[in-house]
Short mmCIF file of N, CA, C and O in Angstrom, two decimals:
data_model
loop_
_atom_site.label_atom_id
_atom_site.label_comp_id
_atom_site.label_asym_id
_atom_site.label_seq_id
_atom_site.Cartn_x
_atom_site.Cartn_y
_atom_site.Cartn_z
N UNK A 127 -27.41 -31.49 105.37
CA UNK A 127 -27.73 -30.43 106.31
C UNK A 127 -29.01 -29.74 105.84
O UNK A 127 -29.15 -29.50 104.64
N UNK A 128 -29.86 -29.45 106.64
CA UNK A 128 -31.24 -28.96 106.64
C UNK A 128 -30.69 -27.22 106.37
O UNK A 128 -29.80 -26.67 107.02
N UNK A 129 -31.31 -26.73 105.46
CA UNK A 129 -31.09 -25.12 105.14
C UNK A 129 -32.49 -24.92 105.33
O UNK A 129 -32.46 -24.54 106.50
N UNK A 130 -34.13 -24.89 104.89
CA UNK A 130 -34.83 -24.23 105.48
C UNK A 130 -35.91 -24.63 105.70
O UNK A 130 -36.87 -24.94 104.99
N UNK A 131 -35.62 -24.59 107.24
CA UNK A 131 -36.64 -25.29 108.96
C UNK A 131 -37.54 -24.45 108.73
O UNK A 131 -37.31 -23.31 108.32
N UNK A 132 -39.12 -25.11 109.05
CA UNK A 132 -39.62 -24.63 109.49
C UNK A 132 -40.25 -24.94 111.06
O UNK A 132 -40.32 -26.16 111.23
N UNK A 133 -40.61 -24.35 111.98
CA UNK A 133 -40.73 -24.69 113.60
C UNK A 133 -42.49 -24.63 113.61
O UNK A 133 -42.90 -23.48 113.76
N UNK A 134 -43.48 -25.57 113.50
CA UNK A 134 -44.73 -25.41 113.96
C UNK A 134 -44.58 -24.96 115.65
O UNK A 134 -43.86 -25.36 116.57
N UNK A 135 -45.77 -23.77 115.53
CA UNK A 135 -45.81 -23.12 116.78
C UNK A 135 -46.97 -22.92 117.49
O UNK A 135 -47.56 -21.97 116.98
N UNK A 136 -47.48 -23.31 118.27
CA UNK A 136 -48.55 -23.39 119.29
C UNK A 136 -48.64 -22.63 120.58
O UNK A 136 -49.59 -22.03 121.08
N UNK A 137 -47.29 -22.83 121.03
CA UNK A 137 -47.00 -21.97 122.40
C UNK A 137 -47.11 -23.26 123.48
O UNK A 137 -47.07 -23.12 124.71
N UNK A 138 -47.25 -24.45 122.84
CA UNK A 138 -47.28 -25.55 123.86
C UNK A 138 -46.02 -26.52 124.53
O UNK A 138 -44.90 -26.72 124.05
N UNK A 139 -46.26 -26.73 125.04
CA UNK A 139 -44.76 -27.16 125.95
C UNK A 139 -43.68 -28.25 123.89
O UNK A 139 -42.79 -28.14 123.05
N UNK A 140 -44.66 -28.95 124.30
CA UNK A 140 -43.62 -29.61 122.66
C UNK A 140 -43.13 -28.39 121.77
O UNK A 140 -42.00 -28.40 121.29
N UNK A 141 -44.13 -27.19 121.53
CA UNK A 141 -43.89 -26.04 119.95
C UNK A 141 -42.47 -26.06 120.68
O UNK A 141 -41.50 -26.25 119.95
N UNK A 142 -42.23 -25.86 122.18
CA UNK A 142 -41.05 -24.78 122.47
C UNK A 142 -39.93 -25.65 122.64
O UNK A 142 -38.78 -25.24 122.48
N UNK A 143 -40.22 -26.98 122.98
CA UNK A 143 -39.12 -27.77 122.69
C UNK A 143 -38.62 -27.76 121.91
O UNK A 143 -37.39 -27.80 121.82
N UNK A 144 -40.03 -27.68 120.39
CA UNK A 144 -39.65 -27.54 119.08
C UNK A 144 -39.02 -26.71 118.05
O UNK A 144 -38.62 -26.86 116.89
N UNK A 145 -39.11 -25.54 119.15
CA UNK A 145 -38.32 -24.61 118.54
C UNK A 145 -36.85 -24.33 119.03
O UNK A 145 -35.89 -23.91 118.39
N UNK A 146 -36.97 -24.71 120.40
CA UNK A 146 -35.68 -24.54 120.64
C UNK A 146 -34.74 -25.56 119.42
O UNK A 146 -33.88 -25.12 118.66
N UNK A 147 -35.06 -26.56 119.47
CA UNK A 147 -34.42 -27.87 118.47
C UNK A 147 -34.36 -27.45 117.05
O UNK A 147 -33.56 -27.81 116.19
N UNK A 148 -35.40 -26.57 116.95
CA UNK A 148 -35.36 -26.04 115.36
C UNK A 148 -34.14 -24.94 114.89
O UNK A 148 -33.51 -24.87 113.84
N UNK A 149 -34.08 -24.08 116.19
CA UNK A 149 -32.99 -22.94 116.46
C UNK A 149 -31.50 -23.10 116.51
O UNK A 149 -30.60 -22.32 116.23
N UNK A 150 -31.51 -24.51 117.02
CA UNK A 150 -29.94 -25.21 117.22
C UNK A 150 -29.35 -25.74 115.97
O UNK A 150 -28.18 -26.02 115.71
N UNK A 151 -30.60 -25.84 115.12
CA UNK A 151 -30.30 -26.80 113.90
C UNK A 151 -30.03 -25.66 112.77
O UNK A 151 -29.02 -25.66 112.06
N UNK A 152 -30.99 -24.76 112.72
CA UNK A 152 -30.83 -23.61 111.64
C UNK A 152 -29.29 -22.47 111.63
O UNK A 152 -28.71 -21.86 110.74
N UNK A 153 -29.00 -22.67 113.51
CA UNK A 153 -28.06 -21.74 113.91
C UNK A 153 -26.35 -22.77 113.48
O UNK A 153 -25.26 -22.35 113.10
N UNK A 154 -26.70 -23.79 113.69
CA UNK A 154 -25.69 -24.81 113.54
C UNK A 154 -25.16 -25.12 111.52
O UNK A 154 -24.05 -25.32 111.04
N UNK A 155 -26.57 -25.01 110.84
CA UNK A 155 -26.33 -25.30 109.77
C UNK A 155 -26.08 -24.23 108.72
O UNK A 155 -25.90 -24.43 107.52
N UNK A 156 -26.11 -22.87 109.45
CA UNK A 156 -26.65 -21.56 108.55
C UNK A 156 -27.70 -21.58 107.59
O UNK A 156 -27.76 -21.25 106.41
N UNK A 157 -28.83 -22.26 108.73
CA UNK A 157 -30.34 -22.01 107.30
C UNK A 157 -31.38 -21.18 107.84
O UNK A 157 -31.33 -20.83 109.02
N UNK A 158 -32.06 -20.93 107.31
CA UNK A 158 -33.22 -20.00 107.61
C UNK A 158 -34.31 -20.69 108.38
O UNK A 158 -34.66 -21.78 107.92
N UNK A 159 -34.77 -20.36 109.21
CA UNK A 159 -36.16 -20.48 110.40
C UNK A 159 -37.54 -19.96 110.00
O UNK A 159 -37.61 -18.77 109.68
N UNK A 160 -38.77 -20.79 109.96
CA UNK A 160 -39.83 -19.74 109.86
C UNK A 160 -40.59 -20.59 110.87
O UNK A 160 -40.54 -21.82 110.91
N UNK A 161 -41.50 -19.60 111.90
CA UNK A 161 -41.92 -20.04 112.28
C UNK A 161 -43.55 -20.01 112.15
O UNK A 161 -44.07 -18.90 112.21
N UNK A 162 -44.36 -21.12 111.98
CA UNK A 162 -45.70 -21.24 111.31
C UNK A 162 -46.84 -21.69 112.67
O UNK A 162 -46.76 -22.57 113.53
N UNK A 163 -47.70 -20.80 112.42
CA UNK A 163 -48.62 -21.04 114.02
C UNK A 163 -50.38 -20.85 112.64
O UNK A 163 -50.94 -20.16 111.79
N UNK A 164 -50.38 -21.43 113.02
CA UNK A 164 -52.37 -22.08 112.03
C UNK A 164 -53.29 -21.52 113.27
O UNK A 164 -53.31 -21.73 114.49
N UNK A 165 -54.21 -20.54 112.16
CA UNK A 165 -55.59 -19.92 112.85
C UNK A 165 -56.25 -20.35 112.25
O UNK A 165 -56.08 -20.51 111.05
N UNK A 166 -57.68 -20.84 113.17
CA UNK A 166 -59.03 -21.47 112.29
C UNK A 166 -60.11 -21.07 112.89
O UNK A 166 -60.31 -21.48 114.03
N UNK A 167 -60.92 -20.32 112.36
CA UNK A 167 -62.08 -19.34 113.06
C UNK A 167 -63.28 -20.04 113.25
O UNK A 167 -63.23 -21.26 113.04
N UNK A 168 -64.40 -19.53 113.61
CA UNK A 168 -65.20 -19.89 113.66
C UNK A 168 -66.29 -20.13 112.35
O UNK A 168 -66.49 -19.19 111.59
N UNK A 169 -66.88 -21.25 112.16
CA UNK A 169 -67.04 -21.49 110.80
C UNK A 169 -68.36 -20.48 110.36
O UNK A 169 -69.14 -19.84 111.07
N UNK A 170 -68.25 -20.66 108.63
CA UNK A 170 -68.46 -19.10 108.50
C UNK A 170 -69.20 -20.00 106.88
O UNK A 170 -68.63 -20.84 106.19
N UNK A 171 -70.70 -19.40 106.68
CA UNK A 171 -71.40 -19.63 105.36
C UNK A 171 -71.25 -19.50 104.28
O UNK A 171 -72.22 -19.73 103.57
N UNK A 172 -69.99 -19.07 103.65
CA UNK A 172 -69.82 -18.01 102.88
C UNK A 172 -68.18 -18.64 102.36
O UNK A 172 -67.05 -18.15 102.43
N UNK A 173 -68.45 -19.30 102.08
CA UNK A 173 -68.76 -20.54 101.37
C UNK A 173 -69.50 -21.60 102.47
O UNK A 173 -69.47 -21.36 103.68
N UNK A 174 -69.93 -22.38 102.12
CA UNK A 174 -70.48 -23.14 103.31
C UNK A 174 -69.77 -23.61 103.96
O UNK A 174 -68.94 -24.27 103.34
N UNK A 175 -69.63 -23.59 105.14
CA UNK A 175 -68.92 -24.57 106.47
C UNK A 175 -67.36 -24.57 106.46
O UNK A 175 -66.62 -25.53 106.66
N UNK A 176 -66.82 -22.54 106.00
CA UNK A 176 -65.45 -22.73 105.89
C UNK A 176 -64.84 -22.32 107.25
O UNK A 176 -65.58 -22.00 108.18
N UNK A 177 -63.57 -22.35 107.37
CA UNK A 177 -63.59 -21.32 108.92
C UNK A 177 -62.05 -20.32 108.57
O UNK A 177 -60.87 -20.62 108.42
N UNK A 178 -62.79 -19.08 108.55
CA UNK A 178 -62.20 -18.19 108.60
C UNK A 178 -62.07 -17.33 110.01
O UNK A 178 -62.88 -16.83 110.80
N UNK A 179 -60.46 -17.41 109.91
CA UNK A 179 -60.13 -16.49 111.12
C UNK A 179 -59.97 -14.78 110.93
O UNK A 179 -59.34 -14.07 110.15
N UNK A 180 -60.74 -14.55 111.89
CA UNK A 180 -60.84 -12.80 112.24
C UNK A 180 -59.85 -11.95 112.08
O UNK A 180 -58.74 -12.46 112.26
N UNK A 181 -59.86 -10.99 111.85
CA UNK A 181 -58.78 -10.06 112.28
C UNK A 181 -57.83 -10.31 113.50
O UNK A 181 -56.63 -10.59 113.50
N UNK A 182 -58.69 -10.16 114.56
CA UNK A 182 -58.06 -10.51 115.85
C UNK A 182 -57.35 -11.71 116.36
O UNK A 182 -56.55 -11.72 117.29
N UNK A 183 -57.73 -12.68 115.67
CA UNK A 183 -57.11 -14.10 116.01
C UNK A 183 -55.78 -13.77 115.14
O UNK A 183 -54.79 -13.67 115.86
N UNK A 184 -55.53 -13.57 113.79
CA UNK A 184 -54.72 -13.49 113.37
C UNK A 184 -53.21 -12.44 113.77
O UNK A 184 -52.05 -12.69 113.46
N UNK A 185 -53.74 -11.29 114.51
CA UNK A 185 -53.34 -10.24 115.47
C UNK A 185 -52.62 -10.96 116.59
O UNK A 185 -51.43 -11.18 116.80
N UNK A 186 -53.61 -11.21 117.18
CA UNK A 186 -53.12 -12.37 118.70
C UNK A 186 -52.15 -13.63 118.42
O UNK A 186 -51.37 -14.03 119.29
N UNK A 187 -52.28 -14.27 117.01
CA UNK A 187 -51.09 -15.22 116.57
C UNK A 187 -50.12 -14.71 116.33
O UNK A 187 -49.03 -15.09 116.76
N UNK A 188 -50.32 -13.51 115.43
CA UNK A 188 -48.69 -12.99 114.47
C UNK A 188 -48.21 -12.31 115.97
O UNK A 188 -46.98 -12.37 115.95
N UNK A 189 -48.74 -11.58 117.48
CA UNK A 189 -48.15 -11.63 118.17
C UNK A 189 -47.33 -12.71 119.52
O UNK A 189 -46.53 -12.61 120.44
N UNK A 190 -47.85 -13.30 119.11
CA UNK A 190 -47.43 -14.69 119.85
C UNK A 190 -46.37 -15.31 119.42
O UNK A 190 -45.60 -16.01 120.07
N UNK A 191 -46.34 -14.97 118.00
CA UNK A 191 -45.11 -16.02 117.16
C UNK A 191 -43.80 -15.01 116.96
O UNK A 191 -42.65 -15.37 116.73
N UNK A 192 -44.42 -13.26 117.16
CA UNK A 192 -43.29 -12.50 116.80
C UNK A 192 -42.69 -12.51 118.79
O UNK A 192 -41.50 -12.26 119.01
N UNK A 193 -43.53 -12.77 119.85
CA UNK A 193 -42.78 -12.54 120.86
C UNK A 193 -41.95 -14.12 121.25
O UNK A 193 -41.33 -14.50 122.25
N UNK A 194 -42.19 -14.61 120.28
CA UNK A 194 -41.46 -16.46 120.72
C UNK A 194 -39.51 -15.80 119.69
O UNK A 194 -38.35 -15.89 120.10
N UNK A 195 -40.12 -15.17 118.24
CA UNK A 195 -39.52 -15.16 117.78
C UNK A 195 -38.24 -13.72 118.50
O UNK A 195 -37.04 -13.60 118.25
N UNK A 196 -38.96 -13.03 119.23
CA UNK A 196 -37.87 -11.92 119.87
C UNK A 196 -36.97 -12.83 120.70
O UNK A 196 -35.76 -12.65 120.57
N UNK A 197 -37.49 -14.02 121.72
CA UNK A 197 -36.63 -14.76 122.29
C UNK A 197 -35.23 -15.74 121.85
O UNK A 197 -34.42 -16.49 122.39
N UNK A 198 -35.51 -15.22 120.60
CA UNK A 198 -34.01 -16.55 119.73
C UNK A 198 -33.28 -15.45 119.40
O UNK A 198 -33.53 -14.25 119.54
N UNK A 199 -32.02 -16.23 118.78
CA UNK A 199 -30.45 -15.18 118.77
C UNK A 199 -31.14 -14.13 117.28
O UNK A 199 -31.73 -14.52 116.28
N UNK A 200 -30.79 -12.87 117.64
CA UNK A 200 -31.17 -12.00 116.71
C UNK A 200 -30.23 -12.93 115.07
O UNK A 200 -30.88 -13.20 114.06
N UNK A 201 -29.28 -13.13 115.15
CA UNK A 201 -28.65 -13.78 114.38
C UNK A 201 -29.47 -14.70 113.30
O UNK A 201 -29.27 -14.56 112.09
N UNK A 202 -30.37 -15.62 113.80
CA UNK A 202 -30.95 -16.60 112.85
C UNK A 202 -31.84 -15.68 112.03
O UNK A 202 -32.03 -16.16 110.92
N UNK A 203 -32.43 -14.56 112.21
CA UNK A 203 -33.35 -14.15 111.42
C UNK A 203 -34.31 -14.70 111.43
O UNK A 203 -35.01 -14.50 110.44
N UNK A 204 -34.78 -15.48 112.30
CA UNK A 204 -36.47 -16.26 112.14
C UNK A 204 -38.01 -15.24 111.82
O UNK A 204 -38.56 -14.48 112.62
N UNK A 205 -38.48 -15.55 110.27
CA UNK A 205 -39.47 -15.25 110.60
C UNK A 205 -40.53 -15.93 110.64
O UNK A 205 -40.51 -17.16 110.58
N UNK A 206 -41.73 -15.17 110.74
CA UNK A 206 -43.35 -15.39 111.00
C UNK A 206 -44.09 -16.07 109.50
O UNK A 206 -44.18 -15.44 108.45
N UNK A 207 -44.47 -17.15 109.67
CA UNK A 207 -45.99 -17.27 109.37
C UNK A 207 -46.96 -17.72 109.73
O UNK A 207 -47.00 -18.88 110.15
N UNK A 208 -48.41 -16.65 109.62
CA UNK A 208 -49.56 -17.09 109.87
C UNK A 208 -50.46 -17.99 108.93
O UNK A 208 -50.99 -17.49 107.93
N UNK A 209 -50.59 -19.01 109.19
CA UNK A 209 -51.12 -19.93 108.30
C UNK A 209 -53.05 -19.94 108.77
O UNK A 209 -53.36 -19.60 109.91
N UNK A 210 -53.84 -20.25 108.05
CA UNK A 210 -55.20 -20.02 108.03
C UNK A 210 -55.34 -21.90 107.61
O UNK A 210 -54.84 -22.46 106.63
N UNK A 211 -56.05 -22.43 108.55
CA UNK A 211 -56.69 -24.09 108.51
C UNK A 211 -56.56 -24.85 109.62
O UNK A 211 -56.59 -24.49 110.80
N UNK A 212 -56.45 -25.75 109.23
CA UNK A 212 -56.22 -27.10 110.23
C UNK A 212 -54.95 -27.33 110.32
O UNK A 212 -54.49 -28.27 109.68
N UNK A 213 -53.99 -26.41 111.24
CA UNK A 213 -53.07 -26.89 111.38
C UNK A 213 -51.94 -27.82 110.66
O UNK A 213 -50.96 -27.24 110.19
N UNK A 214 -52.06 -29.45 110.54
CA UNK A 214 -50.99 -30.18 109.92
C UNK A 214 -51.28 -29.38 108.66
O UNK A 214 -50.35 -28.70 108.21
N UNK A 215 -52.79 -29.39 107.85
CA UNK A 215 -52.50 -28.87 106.97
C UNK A 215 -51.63 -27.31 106.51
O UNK A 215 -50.64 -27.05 105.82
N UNK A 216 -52.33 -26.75 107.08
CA UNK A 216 -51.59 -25.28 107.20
C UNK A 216 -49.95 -25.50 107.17
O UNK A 216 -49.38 -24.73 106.40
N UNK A 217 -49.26 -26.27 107.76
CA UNK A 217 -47.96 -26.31 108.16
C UNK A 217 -47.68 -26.78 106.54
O UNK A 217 -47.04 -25.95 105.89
N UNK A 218 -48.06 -27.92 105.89
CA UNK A 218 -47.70 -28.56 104.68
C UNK A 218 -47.90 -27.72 103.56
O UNK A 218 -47.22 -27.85 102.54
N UNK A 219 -48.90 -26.78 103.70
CA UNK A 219 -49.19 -25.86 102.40
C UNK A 219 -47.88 -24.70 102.79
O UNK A 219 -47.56 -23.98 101.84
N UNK A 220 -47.17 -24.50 104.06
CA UNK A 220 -46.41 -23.37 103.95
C UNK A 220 -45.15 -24.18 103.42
O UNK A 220 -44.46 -23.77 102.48
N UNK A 221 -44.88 -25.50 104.17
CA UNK A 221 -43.56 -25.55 103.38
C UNK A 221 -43.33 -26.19 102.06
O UNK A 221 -42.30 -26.40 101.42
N UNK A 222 -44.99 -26.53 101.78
CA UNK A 222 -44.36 -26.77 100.20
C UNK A 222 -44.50 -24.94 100.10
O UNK A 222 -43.45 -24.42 100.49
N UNK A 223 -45.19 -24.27 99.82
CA UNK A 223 -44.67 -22.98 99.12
C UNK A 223 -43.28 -22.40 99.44
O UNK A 223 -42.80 -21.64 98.60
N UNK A 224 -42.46 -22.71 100.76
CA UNK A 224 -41.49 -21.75 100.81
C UNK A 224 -40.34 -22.69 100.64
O UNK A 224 -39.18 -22.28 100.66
N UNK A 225 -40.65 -24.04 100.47
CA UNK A 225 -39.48 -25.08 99.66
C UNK A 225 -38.63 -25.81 101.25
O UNK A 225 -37.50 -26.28 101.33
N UNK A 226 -39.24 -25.72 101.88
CA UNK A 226 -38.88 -26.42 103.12
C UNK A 226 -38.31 -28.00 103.14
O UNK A 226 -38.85 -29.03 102.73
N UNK A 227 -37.14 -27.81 103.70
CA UNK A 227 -36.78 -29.24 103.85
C UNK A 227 -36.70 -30.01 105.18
O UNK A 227 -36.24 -31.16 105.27
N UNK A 228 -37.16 -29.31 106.20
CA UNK A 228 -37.27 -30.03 107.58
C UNK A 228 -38.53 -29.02 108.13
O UNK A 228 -38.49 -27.80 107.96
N UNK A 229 -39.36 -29.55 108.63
CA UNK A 229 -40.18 -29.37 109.37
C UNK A 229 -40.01 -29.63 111.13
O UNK A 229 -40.37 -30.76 111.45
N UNK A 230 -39.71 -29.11 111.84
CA UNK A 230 -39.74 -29.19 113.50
C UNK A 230 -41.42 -29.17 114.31
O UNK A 230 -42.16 -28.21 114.49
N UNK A 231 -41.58 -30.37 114.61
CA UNK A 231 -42.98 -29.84 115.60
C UNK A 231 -43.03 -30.55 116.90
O UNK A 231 -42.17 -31.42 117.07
N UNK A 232 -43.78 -30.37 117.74
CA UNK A 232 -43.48 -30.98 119.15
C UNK A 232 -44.50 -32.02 119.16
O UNK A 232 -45.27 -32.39 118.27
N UNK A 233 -44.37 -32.35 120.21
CA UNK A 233 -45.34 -33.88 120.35
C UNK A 233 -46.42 -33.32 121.75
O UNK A 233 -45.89 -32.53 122.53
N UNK A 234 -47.27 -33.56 121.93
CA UNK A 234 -48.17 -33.29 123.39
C UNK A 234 -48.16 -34.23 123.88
O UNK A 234 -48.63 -34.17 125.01
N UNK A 235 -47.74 -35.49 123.48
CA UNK A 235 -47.97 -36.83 124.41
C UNK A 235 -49.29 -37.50 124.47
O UNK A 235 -49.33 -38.52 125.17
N UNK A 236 -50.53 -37.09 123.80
CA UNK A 236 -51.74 -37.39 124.05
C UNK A 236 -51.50 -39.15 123.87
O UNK A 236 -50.55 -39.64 123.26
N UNK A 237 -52.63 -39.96 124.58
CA UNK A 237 -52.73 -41.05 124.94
C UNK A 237 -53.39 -42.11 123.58
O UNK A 237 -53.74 -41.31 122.71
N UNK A 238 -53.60 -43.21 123.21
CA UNK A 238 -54.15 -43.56 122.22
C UNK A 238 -55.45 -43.25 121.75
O UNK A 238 -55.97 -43.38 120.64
N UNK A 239 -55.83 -42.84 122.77
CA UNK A 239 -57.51 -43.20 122.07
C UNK A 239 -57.58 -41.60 122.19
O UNK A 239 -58.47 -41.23 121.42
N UNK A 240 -57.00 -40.50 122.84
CA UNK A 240 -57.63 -39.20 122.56
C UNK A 240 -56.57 -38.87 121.06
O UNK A 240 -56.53 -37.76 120.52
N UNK A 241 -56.04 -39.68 120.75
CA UNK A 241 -54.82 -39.57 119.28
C UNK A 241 -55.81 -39.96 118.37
O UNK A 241 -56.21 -39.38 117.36
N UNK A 242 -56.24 -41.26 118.97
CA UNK A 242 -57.09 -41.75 117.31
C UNK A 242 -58.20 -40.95 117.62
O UNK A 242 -58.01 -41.42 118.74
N UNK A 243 -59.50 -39.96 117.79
CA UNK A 243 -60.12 -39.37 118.09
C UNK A 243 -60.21 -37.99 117.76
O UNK A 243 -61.27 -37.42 117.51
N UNK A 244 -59.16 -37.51 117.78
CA UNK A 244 -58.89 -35.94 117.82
C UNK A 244 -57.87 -35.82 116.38
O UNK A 244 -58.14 -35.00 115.50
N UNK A 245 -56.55 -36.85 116.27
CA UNK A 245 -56.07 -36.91 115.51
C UNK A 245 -54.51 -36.03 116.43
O UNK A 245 -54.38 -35.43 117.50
N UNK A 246 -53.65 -36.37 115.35
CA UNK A 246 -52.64 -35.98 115.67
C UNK A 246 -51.73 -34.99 114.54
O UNK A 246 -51.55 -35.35 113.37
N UNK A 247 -51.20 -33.68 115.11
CA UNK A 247 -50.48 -32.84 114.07
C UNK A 247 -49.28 -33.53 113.15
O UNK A 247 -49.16 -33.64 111.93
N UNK A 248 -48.32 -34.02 114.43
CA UNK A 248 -47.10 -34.60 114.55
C UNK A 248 -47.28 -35.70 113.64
O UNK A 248 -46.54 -35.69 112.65
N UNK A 249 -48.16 -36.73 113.76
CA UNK A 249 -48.43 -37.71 112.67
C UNK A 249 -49.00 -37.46 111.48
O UNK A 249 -48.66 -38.04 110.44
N UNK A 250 -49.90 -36.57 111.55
CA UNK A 250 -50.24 -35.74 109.82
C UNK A 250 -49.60 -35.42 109.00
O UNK A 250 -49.79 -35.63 107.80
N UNK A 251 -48.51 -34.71 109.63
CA UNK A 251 -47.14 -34.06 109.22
C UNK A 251 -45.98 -35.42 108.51
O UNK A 251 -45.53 -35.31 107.37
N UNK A 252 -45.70 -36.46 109.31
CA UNK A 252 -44.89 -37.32 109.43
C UNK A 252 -45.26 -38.45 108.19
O UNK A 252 -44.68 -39.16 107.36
N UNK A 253 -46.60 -38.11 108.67
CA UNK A 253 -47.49 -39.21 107.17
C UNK A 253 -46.98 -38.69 105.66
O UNK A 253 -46.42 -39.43 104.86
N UNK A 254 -47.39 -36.77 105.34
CA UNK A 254 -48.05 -36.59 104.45
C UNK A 254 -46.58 -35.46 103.97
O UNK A 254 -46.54 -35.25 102.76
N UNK A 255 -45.82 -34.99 104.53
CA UNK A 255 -44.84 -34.21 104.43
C UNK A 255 -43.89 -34.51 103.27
O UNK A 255 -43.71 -35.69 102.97
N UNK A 256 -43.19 -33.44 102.54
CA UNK A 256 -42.68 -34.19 100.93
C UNK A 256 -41.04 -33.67 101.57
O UNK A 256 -40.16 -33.39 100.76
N UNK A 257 -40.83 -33.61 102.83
CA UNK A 257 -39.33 -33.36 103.52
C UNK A 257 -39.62 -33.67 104.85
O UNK A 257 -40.69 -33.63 105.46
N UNK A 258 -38.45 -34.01 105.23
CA UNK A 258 -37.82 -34.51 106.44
C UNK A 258 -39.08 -33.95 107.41
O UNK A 258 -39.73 -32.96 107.08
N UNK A 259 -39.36 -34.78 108.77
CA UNK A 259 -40.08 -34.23 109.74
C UNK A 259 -39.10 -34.60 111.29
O UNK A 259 -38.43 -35.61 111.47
N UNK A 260 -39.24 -33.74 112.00
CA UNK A 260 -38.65 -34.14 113.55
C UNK A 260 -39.42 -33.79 114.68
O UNK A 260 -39.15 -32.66 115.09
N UNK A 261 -40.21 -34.33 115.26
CA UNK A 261 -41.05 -34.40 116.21
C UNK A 261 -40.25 -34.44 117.66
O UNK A 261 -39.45 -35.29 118.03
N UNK A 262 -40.59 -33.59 118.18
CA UNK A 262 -39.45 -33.25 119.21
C UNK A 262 -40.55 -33.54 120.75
O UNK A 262 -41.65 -32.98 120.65
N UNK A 263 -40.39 -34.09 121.67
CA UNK A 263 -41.22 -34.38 123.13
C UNK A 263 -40.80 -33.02 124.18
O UNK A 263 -39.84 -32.30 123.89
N UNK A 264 -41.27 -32.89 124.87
CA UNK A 264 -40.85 -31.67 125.68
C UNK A 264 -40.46 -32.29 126.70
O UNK A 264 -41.01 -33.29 127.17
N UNK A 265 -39.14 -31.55 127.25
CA UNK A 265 -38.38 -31.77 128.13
C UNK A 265 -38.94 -31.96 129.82
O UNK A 265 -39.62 -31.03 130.23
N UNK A 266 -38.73 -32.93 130.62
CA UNK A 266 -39.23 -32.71 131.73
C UNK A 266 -38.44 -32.21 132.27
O UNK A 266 -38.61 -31.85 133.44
#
């Protein structure tokens, strides 16, 4: 049994599949929820060519992830993190620090060639992850 999920969060049709699936699993197993949404700013000299996110982006995420998180059973206790990068990465640096053993993220469905091109979260994750991953499709 998975004790502590974390739910990558986007706000995109897969995050919410993904969270719902993450919510059933944490509420079912009595484990803890966090949910992790990655800001990446506009790149910035200082160090060269890093990208740091603003005040405001980080504002506009931690509210996005705390109004996803008002929608689940007060019960699970899900909280917030704001992760700073590239996403898959961001997600892998939080749950190795908070000792994560399942990761939840959704899938967008993108097609082959905008996958090999752009790259994919869901497969970054699935590749490089040191615990369980579940890639969840959104419901039609």
């Amino acid at each position: 049994m998975h004790r502590n999920i974390i739910a990558a969060y986007d706000q995109s049709e897969g995050a919410r599949a993904a969270l719902e699936a993450a919510g059933e699993l944490a509420a079912a197993g009595g484990g803890s929820l966090t949910l992790v949404h990655s800001v990446t700013g506009p790149v910035a000299m200082d160090p060269p060519l890093s990208r740091r996110p603003d005040s405001e982006q980080v504002a506009e995420a931690r509210h996005l992830v705390e109004r996803a998180i008002a929608d689940l059973d007060p019960e699970l206790g899900a909280s917030p993190w704001i992760a700073s990068g590239p996403a898959g990465e961001a997600i892998l640096a939080v749950a190795e620090e908070i000792g994560a053993d399942l990761i939840v993220t959704g899938s967008r469905g993108r097609g082959r060639l905008t996958r090999a091109v752009l790259g994919s979260v869901s497969t970054h994750l699935v590749q490089n992850a040191g615990c369980d991953v579940l890639v969840v499709h959104p419901r039609e």
